[in-house]
PDB file of C-alpha atoms in Angstrom:
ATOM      1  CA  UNK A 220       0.000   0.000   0.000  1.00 43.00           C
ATOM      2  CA  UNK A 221       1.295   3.371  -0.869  1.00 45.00           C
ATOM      3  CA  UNK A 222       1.619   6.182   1.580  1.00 43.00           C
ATOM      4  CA  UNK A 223      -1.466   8.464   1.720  1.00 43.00           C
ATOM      5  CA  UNK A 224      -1.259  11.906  -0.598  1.00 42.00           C
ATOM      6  CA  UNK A 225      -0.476  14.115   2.187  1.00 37.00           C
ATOM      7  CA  UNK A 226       2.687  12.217   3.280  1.00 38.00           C
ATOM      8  CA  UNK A 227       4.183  11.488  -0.281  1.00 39.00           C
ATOM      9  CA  UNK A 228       7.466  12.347  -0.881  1.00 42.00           C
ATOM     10  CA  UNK A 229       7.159  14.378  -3.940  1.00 42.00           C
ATOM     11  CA  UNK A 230       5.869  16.951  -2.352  1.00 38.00           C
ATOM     12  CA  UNK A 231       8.505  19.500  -0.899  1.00 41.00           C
ATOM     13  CA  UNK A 232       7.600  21.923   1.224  1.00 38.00           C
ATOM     14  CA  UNK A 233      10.203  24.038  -0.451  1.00 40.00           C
ATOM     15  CA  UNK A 234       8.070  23.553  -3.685  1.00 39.00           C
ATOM     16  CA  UNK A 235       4.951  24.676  -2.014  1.00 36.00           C
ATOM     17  CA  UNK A 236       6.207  27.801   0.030  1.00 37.00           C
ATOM     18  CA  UNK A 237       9.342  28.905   0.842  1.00 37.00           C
ATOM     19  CA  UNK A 238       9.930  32.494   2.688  1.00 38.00           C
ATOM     20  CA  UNK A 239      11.456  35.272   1.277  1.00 42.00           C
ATOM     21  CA  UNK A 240      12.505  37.939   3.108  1.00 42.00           C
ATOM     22  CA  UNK A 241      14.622  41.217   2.765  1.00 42.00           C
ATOM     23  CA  UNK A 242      17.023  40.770   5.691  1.00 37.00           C
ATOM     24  CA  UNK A 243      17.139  44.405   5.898  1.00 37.00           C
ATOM     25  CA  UNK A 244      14.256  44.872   8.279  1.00 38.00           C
ATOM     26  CA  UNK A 245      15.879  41.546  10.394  1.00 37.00           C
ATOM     27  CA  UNK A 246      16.172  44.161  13.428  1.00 34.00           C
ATOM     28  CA  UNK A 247      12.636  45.055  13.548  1.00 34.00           C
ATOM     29  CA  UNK A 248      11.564  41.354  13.816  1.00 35.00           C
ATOM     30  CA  UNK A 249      12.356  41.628  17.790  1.00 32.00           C
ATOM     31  CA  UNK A 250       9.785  41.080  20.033  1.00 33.00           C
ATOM     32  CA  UNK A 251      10.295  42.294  23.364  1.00 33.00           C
ATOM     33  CA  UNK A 252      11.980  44.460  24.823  1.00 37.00           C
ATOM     34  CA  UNK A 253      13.125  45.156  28.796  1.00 37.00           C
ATOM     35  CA  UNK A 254      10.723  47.580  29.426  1.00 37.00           C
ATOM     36  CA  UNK A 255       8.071  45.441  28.185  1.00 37.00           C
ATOM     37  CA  UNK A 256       8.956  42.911  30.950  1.00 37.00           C
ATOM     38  CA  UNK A 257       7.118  43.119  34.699  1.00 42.00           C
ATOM     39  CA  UNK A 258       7.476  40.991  37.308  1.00 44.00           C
ATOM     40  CA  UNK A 259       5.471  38.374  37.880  1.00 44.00           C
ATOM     41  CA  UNK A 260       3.738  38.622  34.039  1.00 43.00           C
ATOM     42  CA  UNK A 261       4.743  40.169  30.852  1.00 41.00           C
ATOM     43  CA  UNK A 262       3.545  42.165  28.734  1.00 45.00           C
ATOM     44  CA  UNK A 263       2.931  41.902  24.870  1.00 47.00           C
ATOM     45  CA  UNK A 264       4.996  44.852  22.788  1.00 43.00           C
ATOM     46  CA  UNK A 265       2.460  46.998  21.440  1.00 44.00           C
ATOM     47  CA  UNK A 266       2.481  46.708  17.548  1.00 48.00           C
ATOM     48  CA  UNK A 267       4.713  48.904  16.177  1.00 54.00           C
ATOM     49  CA  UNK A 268       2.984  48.874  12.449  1.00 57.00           C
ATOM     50  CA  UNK A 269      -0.434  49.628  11.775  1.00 63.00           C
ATOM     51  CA  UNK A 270      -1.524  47.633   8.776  1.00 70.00           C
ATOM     52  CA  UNK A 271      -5.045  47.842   8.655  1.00 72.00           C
ATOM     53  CA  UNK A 272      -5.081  50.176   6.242  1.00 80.00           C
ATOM     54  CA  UNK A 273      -2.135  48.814   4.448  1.00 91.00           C
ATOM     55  CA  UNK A 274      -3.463  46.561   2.511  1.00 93.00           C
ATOM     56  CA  UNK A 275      -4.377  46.394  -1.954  1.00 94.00           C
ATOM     57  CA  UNK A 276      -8.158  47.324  -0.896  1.00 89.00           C
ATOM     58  CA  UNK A 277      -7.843  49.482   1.879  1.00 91.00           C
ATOM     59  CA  UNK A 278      -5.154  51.693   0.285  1.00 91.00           C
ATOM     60  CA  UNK A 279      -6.685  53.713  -2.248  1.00 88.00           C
ATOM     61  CA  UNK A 280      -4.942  57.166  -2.473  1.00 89.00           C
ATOM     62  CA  UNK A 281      -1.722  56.108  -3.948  1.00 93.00           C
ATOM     63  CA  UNK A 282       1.374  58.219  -4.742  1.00 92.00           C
ATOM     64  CA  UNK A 283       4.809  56.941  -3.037  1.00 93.00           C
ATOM     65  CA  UNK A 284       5.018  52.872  -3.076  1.00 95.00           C
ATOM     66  CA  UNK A 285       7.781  51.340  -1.296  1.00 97.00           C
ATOM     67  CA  UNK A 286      10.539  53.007  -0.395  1.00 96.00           C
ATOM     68  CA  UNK A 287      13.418  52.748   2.260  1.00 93.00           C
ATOM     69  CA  UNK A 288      14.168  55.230   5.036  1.00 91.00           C
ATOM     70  CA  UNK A 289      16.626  56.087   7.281  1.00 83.00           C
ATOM     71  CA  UNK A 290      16.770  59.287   9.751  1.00 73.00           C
ATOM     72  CA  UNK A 291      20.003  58.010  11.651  1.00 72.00           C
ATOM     73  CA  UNK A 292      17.861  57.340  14.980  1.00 73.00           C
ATOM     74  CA  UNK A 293      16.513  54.339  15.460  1.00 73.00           C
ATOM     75  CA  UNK A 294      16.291  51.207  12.857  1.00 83.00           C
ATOM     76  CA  UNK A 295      16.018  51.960   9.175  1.00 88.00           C
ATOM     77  CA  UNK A 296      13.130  50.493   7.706  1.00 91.00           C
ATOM     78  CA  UNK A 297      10.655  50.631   5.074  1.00 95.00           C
ATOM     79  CA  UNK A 298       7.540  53.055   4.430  1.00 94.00           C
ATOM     80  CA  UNK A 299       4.614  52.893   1.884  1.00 95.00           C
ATOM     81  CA  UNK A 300       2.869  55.692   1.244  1.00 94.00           C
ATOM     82  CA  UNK A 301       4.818  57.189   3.819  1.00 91.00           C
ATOM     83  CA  UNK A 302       3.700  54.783   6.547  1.00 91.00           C
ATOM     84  CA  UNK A 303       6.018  52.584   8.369  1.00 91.00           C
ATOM     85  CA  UNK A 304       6.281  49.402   6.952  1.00 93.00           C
ATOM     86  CA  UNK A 305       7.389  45.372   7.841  1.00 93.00           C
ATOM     87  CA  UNK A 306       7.598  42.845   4.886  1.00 95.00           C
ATOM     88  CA  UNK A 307       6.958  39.557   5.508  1.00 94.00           C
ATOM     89  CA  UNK A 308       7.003  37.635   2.208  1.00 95.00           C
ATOM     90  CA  UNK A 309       6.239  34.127   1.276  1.00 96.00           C
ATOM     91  CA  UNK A 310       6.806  32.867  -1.937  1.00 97.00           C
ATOM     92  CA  UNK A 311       3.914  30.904  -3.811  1.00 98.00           C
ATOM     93  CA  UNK A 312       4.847  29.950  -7.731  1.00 98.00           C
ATOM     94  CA  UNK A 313       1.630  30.618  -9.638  1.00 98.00           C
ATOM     95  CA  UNK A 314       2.828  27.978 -12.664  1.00 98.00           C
ATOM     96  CA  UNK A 315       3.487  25.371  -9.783  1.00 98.00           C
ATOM     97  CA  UNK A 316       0.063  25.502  -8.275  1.00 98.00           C
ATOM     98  CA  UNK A 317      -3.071  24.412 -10.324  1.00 98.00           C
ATOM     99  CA  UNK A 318      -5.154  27.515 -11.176  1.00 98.00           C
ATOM    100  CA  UNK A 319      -7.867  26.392  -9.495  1.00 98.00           C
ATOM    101  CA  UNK A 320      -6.015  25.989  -6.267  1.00 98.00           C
ATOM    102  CA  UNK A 321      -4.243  29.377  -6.006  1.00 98.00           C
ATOM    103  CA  UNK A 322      -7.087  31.298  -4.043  1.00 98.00           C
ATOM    104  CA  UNK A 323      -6.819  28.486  -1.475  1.00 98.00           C
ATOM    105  CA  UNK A 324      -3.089  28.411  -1.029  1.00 98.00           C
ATOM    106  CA  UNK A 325      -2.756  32.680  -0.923  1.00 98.00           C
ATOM    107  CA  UNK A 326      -5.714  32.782   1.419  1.00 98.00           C
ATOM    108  CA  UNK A 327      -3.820  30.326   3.611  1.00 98.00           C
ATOM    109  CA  UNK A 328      -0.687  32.353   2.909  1.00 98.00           C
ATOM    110  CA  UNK A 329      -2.173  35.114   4.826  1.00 97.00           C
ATOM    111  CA  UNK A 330      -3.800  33.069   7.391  1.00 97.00           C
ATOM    112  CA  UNK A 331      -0.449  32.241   8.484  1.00 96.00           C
ATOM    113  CA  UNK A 332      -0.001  36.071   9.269  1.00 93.00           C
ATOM    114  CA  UNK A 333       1.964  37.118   5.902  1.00 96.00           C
ATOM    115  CA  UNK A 334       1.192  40.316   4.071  1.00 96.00           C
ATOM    116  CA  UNK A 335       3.085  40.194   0.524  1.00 98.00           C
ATOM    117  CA  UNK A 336       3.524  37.111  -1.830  1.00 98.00           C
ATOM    118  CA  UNK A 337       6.637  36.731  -4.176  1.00 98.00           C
ATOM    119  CA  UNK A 338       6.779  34.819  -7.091  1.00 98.00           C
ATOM    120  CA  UNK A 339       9.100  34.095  -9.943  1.00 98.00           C
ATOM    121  CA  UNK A 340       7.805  34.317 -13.669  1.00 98.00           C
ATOM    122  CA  UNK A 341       9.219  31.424 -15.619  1.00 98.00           C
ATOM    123  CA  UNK A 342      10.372  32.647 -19.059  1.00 98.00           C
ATOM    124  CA  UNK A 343      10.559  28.883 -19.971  1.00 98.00           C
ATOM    125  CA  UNK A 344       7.109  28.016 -19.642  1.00 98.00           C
ATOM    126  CA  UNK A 345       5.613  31.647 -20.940  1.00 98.00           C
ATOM    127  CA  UNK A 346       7.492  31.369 -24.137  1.00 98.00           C
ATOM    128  CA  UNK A 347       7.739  27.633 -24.862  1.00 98.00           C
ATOM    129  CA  UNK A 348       9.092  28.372 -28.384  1.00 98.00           C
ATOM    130  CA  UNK A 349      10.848  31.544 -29.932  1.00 98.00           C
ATOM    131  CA  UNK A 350       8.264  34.072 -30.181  1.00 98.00           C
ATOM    132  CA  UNK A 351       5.219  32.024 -29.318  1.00 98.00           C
ATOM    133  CA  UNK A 352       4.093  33.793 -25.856  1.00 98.00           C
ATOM    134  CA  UNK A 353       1.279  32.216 -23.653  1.00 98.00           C
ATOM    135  CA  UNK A 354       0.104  34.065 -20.436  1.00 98.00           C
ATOM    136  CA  UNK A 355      -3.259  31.613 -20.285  1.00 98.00           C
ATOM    137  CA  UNK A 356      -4.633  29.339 -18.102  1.00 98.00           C
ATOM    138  CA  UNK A 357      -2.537  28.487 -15.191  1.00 98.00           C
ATOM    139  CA  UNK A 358       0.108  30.844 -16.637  1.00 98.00           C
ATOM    140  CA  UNK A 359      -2.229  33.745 -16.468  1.00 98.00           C
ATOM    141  CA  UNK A 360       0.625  35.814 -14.445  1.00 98.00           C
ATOM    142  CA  UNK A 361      -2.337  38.774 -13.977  1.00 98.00           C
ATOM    143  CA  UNK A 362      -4.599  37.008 -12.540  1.00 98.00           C
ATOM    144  CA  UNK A 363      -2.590  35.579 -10.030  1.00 98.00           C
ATOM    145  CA  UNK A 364      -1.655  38.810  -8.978  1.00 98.00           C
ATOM    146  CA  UNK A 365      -5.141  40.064  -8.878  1.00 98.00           C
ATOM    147  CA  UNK A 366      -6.274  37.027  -6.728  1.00 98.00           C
ATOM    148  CA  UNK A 367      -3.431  38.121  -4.219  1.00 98.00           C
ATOM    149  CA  UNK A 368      -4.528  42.180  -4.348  1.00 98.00           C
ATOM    150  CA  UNK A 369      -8.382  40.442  -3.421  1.00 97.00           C
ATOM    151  CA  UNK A 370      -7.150  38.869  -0.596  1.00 97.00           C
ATOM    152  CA  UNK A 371      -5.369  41.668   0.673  1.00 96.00           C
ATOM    153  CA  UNK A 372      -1.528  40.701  -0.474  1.00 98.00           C
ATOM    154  CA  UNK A 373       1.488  43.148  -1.920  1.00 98.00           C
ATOM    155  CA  UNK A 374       3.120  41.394  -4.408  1.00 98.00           C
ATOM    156  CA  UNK A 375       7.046  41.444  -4.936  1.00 98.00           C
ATOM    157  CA  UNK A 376       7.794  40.064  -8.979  1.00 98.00           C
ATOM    158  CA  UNK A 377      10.763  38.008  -9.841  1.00 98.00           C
ATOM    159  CA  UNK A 378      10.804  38.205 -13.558  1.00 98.00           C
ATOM    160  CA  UNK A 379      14.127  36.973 -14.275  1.00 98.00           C
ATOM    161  CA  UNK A 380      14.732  36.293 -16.960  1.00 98.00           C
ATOM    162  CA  UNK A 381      16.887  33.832 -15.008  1.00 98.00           C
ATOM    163  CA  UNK A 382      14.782  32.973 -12.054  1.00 98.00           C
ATOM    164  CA  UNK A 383      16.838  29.807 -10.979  1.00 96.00           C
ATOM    165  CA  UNK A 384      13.971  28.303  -8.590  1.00 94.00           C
ATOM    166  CA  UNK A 385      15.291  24.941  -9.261  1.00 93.00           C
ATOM    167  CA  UNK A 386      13.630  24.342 -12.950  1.00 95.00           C
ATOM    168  CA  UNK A 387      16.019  23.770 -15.438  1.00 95.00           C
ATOM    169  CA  UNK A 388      18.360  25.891 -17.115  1.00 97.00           C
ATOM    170  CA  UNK A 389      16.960  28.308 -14.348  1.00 98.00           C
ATOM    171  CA  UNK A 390      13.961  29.020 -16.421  1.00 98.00           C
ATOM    172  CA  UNK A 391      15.436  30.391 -19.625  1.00 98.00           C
ATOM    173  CA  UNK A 392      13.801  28.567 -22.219  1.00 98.00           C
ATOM    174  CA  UNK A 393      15.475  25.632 -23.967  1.00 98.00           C
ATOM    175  CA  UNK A 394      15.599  27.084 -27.618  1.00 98.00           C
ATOM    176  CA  UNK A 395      18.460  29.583 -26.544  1.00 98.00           C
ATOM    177  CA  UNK A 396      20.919  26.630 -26.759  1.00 98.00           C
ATOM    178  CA  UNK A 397      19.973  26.350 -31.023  1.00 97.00           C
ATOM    179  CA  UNK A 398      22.644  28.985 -31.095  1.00 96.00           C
ATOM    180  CA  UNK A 399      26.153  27.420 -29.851  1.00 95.00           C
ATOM    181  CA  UNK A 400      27.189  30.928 -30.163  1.00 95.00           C
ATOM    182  CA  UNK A 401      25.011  32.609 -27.953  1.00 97.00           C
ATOM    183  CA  UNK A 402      26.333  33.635 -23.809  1.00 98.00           C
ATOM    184  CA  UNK A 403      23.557  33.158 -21.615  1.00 98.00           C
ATOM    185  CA  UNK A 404      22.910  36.126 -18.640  1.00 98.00           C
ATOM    186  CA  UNK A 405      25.020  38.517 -20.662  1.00 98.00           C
ATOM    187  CA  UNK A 406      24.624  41.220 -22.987  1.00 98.00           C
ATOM    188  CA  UNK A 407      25.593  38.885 -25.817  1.00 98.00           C
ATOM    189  CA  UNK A 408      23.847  40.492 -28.569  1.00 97.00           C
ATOM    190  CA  UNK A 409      21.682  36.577 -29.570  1.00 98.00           C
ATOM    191  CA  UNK A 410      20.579  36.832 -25.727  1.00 98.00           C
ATOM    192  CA  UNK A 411      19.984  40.555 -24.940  1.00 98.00           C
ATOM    193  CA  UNK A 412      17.274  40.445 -28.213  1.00 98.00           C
ATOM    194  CA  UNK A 413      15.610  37.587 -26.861  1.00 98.00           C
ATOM    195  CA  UNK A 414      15.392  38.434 -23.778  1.00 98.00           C
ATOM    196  CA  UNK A 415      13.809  42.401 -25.261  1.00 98.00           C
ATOM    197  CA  UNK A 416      11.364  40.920 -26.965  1.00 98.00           C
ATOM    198  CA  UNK A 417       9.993  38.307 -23.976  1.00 98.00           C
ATOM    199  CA  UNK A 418      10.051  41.869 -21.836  1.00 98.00           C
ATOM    200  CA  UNK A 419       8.186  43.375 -24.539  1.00 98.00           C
ATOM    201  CA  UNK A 420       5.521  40.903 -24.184  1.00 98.00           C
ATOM    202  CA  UNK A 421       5.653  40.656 -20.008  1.00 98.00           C
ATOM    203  CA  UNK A 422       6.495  44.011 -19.244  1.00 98.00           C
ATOM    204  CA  UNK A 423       3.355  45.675 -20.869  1.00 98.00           C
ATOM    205  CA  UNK A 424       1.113  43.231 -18.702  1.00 98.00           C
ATOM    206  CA  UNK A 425       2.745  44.241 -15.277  1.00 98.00           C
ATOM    207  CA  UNK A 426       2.422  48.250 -15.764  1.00 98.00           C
ATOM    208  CA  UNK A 427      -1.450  47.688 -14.894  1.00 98.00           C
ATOM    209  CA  UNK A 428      -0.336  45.667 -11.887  1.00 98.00           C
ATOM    210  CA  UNK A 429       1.949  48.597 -10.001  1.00 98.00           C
ATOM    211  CA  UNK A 430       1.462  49.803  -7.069  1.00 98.00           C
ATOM    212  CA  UNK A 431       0.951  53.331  -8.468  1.00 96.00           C
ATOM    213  CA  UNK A 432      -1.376  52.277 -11.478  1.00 96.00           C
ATOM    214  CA  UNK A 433      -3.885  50.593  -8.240  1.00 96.00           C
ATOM    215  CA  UNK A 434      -2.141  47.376  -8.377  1.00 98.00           C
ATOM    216  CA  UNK A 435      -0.620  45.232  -5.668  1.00 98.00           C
ATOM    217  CA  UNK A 436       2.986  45.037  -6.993  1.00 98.00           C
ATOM    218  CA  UNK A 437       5.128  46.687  -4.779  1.00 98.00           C
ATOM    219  CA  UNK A 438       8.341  45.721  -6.116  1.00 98.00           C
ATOM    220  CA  UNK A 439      10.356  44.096  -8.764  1.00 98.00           C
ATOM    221  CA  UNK A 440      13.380  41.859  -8.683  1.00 98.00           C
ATOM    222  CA  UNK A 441      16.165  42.360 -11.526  1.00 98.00           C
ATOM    223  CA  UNK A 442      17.165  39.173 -12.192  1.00 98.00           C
ATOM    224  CA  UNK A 443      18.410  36.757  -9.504  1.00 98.00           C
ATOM    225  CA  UNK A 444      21.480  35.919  -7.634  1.00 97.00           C
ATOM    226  CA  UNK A 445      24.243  37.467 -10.706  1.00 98.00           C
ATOM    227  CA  UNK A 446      26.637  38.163  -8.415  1.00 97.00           C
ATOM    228  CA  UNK A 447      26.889  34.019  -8.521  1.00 96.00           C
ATOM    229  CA  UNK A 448      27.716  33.924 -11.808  1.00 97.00           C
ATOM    230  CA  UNK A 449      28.756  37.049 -12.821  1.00 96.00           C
ATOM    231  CA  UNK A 450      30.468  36.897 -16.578  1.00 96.00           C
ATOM    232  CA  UNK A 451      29.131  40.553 -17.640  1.00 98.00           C
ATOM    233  CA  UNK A 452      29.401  43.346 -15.846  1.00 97.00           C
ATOM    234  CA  UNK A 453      27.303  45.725 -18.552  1.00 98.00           C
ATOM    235  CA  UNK A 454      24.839  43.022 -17.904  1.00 98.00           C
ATOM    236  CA  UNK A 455      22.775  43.721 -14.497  1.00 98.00           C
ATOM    237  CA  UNK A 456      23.031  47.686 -15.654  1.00 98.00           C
ATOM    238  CA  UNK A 457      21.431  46.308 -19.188  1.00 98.00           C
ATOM    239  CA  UNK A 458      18.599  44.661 -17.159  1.00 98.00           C
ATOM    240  CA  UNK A 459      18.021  47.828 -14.715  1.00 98.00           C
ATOM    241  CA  UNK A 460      17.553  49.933 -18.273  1.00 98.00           C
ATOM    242  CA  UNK A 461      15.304  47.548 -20.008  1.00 98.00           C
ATOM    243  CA  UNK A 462      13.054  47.317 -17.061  1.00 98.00           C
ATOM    244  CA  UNK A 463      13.044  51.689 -16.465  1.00 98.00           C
ATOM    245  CA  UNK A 464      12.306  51.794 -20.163  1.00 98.00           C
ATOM    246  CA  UNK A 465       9.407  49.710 -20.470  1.00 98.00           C
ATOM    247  CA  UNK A 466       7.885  51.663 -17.603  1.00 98.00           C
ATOM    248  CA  UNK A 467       8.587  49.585 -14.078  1.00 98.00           C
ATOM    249  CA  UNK A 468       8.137  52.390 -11.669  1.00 98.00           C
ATOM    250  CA  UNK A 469       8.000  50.876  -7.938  1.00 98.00           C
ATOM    251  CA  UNK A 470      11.235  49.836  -5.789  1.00 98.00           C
ATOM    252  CA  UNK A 471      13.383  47.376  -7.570  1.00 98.00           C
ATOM    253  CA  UNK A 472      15.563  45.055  -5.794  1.00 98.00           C
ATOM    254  CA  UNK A 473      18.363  42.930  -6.307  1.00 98.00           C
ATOM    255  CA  UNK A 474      18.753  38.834  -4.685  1.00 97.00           C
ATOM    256  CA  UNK A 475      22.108  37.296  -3.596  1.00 97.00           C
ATOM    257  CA  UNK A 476      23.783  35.431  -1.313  1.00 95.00           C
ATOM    258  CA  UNK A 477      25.419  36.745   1.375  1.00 94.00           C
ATOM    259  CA  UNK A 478      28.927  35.983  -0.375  1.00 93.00           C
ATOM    260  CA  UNK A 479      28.321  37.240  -3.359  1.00 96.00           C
ATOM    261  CA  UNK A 480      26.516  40.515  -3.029  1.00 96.00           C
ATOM    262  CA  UNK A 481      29.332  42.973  -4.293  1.00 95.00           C
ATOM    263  CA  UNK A 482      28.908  41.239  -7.907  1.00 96.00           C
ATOM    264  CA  UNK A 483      25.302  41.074  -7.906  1.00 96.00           C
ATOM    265  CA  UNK A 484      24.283  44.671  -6.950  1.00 96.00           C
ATOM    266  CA  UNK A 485      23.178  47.373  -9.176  1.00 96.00           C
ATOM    267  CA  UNK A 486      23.763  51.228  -8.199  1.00 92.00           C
ATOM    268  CA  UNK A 487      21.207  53.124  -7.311  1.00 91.00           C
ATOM    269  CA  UNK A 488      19.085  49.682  -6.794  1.00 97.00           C
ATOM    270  CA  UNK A 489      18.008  48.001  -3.324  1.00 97.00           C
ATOM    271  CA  UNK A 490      20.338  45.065  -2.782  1.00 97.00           C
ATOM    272  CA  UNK A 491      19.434  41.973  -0.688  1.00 96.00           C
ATOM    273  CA  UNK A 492      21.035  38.953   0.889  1.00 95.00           C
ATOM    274  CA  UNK A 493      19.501  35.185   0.829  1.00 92.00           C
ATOM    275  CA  UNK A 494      20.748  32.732   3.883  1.00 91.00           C
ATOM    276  CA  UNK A 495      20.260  29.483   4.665  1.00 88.00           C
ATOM    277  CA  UNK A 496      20.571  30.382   8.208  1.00 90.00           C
ATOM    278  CA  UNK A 497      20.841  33.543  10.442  1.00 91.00           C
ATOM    279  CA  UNK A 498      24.722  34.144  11.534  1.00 91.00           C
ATOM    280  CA  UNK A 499      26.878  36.377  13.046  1.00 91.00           C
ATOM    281  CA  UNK A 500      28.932  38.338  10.268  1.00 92.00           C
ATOM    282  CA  UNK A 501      25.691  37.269   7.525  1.00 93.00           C
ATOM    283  CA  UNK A 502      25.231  41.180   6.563  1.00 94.00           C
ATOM    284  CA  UNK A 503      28.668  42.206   6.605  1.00 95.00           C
ATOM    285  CA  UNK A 504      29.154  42.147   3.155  1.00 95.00           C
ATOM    286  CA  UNK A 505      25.721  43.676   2.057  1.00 95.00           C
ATOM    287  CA  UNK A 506      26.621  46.677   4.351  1.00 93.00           C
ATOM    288  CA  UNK A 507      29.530  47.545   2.279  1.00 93.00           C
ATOM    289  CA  UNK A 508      26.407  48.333  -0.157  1.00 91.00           C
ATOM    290  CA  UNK A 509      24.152  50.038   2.194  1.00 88.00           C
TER     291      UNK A 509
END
């Protein structure tokens, strides 16, 4: 007899949901504090954040999204629309979940006390063959964002076009490799074109989605993790560009680990750190950034 569905072993909880986090607001994750503590009983830390009306519906009067600030007293952290601001992320893959699922899994999502869902958009699987797009069906990228602005999510985009998240070639679609010449992730000239005209066809349907334009997107990742790789260095600048010229307006971020931040970064764009476990020295590269 096999083991019943929920126990199988093909099902990874890393496949399902796995958190993503900007480690820059780590400090603010603290509990307690001294003054909190009485004898004999403690007391619960007043929430710092106000998020009732910090949420996709509530929020209607919209002209500064996300942005980072810093008065050099207390913590930075982040703000939208001027209010203070926590992130806590978890990532749910729209083209992993069925379609009719995703309502179900994001409403959990924010049962579980998150406010903002990430997810990666697979260039692979929107452009199965050179110049045939399909955004349908369980690839219907807007609609999973709207289902997450209904339930009362942000949304932070990972659009690649390398998105890594364990699918092969990292997402960049198979018919690349027809061209033995061609240099994946750089500015070859074979890559950069394909990778314009996929943004021309993405881009245009995430504009609708920003945070200024009423949408729930809040901010956009430029690629993910270069600073691993890193064979260009006219390539992360090249991705920056495209995205500003096709009209991404909110905060855009960049995704590393913690060793390879300095060749992942982007001037002038909010870097980030990935760990597999919180450490003493894990930010000491990323604040030679910021």
């Amino acid at each position: 007899m096999g083991s019943p569905p929920f126990l199988s072993q093909c099902l990874s909880w890393k496949r399902i949901v796995g958190v993503f986090f900007l480690p820059f607001i780590l400090p603010g994750f603290a509990p307690w504090h001294k003054e909190d503590l009485v004898p004999g009983r403690l007391h619960r830390l007043q929430s710092r954040f106000n998020w009732s009306h910090l949420t996709p519906l509530e929020l209607k009067d919209r002209s500064v999204g996300l942005q980072t600030e810093s008065t050099g007293q207390g913590r930075p952290h982040f703000t939208l629309e001027g209010h203070k601001f926590l992130i806590f992320g978890g990532s749910i893959h729209y083209f992993r979940v069925p379609r009719e699922y995703w309502r179900d899994r994001l409403l959990k999502l924010k049962a579980c006390g998150f406010n903002t869902v990430t997810t990666y958009v697979p260039w692979n699987l929107h452009e199965p063959e050179r110049g045939r797009f399909d955004f349908s069906g369980n690839l219907d990228l807007e609609a999973f964002v709207l289902t997450a602005a209904e339930i009362g999510l942000w949304v932070i985009l990972r659009p690649g076009p390398y998105i890594c998240s364990e699918v092969d070639l990292g997402g960049l679609p198979s018919w690349l490799l027809q061209d033995p010449q061609l240099q994946l992730r750089t500015t070859c000239k074979g890559f950069a074109e394909a990778v314009d005209k996929y943004f021309d066809h993405l881009i245009p349907r995430v504009i609708p989605l920003q945070y200024r334009q009423g949408g729930p997107v809040i901010a956009v990742q430029v690629e993910n993790e270069y600073g691993s790789f890193s064979k260009d260095k006219n390539y992360m600048p090249y991705l920056h560009k495209t995205l500003l010229q096709r009209g991404i307006v909110e905060l855009l971020l960049t995704s590393d680990s913690e060793t390879a931040v300095l060749k992942g970064h982007i001037k002038g764009v909010f870097a980030t750190v990935n760990l597999e476990r919180l450490h003493k020295g894990a930010f000491n590269q990323l604040y030679k950034v910021q």
